[in-house]
Every structure is written in structure tokens, then in C-alpha cells.
Tab-separated table of C-alpha atoms in Angstrom:
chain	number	residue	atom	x	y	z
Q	1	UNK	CA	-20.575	9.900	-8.710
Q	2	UNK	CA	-22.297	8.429	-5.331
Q	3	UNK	CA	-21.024	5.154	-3.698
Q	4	UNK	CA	-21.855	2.494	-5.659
Q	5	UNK	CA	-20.546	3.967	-8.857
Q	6	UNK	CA	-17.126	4.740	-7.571
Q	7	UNK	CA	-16.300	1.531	-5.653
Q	8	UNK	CA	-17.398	-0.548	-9.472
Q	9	UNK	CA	-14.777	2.445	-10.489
Q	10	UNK	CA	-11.851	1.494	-8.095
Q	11	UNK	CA	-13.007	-2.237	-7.832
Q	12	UNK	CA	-13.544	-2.184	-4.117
Q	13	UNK	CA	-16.144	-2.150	-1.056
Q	14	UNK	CA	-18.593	0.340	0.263
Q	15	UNK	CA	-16.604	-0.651	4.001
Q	16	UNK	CA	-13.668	-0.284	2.519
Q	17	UNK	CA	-13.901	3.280	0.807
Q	18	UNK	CA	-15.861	4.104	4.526
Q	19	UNK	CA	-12.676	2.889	6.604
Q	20	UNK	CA	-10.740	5.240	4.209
Q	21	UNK	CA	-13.109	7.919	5.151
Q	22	UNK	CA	-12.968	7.005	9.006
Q	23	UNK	CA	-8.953	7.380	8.700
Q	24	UNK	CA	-9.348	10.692	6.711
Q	25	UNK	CA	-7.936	9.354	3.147
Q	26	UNK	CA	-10.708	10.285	1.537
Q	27	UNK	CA	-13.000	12.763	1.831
Q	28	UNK	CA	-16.164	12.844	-0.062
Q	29	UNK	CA	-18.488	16.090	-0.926
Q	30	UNK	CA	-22.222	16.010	0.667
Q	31	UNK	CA	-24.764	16.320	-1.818
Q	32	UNK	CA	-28.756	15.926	-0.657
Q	33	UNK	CA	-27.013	13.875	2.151
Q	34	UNK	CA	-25.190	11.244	-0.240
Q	35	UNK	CA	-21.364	11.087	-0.879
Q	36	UNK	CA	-20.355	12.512	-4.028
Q	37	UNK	CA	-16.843	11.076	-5.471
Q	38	UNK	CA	-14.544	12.584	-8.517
Q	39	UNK	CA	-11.542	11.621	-10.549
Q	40	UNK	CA	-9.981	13.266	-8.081
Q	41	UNK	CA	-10.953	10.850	-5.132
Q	42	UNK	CA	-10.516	8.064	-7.840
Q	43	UNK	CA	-6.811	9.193	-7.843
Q	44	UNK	CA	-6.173	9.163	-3.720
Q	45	UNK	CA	-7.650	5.651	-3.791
Q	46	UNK	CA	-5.322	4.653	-6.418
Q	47	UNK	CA	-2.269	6.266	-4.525
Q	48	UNK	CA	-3.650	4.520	-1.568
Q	49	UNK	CA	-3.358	1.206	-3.121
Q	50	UNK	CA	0.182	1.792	-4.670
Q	51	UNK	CA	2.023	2.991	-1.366
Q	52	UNK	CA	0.361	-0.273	0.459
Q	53	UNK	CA	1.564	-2.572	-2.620
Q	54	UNK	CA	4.572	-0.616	-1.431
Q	55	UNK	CA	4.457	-2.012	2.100
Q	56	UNK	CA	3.125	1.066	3.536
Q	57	UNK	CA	0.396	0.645	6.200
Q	58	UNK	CA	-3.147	2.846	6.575
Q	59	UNK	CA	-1.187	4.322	9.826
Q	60	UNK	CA	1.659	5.793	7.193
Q	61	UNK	CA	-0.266	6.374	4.445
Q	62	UNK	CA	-2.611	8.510	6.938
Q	63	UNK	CA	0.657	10.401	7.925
Q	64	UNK	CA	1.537	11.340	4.073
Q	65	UNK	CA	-1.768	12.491	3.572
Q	66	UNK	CA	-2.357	14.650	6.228
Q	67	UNK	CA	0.820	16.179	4.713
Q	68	UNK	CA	-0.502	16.421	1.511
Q	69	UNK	CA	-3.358	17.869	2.809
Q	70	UNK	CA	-1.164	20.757	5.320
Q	71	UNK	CA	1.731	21.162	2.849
Q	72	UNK	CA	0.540	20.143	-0.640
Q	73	UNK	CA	1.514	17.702	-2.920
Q	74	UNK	CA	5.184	18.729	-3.446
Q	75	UNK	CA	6.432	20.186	-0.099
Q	76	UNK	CA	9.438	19.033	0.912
Q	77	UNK	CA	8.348	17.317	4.018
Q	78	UNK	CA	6.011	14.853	1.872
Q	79	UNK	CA	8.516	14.483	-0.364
Q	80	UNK	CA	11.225	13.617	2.148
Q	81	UNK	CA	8.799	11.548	4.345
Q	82	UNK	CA	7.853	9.307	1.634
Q	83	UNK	CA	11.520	8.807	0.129
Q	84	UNK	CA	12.033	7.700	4.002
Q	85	UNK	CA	9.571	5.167	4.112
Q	86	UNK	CA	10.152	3.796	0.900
Q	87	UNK	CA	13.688	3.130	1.847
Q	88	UNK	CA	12.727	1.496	5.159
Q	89	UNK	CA	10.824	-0.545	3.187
Q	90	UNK	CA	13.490	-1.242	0.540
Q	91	UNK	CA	15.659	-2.418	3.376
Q	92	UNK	CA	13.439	-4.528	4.783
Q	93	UNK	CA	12.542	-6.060	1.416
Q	94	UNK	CA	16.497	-6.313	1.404
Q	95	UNK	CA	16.919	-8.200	4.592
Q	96	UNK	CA	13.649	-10.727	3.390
Q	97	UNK	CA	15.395	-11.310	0.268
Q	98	UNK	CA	18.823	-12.506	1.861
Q	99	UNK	CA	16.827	-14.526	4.538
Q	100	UNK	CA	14.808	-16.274	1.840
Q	101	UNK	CA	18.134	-16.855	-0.300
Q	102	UNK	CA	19.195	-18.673	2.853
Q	103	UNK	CA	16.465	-21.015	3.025
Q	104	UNK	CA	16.812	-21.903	-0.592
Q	105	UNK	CA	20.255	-22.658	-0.134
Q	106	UNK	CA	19.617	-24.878	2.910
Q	107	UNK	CA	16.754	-26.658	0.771
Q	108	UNK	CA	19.003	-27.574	-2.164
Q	109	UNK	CA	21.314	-28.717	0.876
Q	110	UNK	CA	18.722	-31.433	1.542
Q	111	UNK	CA	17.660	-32.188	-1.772
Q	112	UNK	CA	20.987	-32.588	-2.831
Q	113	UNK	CA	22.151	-34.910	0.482
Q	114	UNK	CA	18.683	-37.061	0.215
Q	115	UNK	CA	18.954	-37.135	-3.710
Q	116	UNK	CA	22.540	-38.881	-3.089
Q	117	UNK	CA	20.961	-41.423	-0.674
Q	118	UNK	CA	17.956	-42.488	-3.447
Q	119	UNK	CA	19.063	-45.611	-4.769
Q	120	UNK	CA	19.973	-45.658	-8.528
């Protein structure tokens, strides 16, 4: 499939599938000097969009995939990398999670110490 076809596919842009391309994500076949995309591109894209839902940026995914692409898709050292990253990010969603429980106690705080003051 050219272009057009697989960014209706994955539901994105032409500059965003060409970014991907710039950063070596993806990597198209030539064909009469148009891209040419399969499932299997359809797949990296998806992947793509999972490890940044993830919290993982381009830079990291980049890294894993350059892996991939060196190692394959089980080595060790993609395997270990991204169990790494994902518990960096784990921890940080962690840390965000206690901070935010902090402001929503501090809120009900106020609430609480205005809602005494309202006359009844």
C-alpha cells in the first residue's frame, strides 16, 4: 500500500509517518519511486504508539528499535532495555500518583474548612 492508504490504515499523517521515517522507525520499500507499506509496517506503527501511550519518547523508542533491528525481536538486550524503561516509567507514574494524592488531600482540606464557614 502507498502513503495515503496506510496513514487512513493507522489513522495518522503523511508528516507524521515521514518523521517516523526521518528517525528510522519505519522504513518503507521503493517501488517506481513511491513508498510501499505492509502489515508489517502497520505493526511498528502500532508498537510505536503503545510504548509512547507508555511514556516512552521517539528518542527511546528509536533506541529499542535500532535493537530490534541489530539483535531481533527477542534478544535479550531489547528485552532487558524495554523492561528498564517501563519501570522508570512505572516509578515515575508512582511518584505522580502520590503527588496528585497530595493535592487532593489538601483540596478536601479547603473544601472542608470553607464548607464549615458557609452559613447554614
Amino acid at each position: 500500500m502507498y502513503i495515503g492508504e496506510f496513514v487512513r490504515m493507522v489513522n495518522s499523517t503523511k508528516d507524521t509517518i515521514r518523521h517516523y521515517e526521518d528517525l528510522q522507525l519505519i522504513h518503507p520499500q521503493w517501488e517506481n519511486n513511491r513508498r510501499v507499506y505492509s502489515e508489517e509496517h502497520v505493526k511498528d506503527y502500532e508498537a510505536i504508539k503503545e510504548m509512547q501511550s507508555l511514556g516512552l519518547s521517539l528518542k527511546e523508542i528509536e533506541v529499542m528499535f535500532q535493537l530490534k533491528r541489530t539483535s531481533g525481536c527477542s534478544s535479550p538486550e531489547l528485552l532487558e532495555g524495554l523492561v528498564k524503561k517501563l519501570e522508570e516509567k512505572k516509578q515515575l507514574f508512582q511518584m505522580e500518583e502520590a503527588h496528585i494524592r497530595e493535592k487532593r488531600k489538601s483540596i478536601e482540606g479547603i473544601i472542608m474548612a470553607v464548607s464549615k464557614s458557609l452559613p447554614s
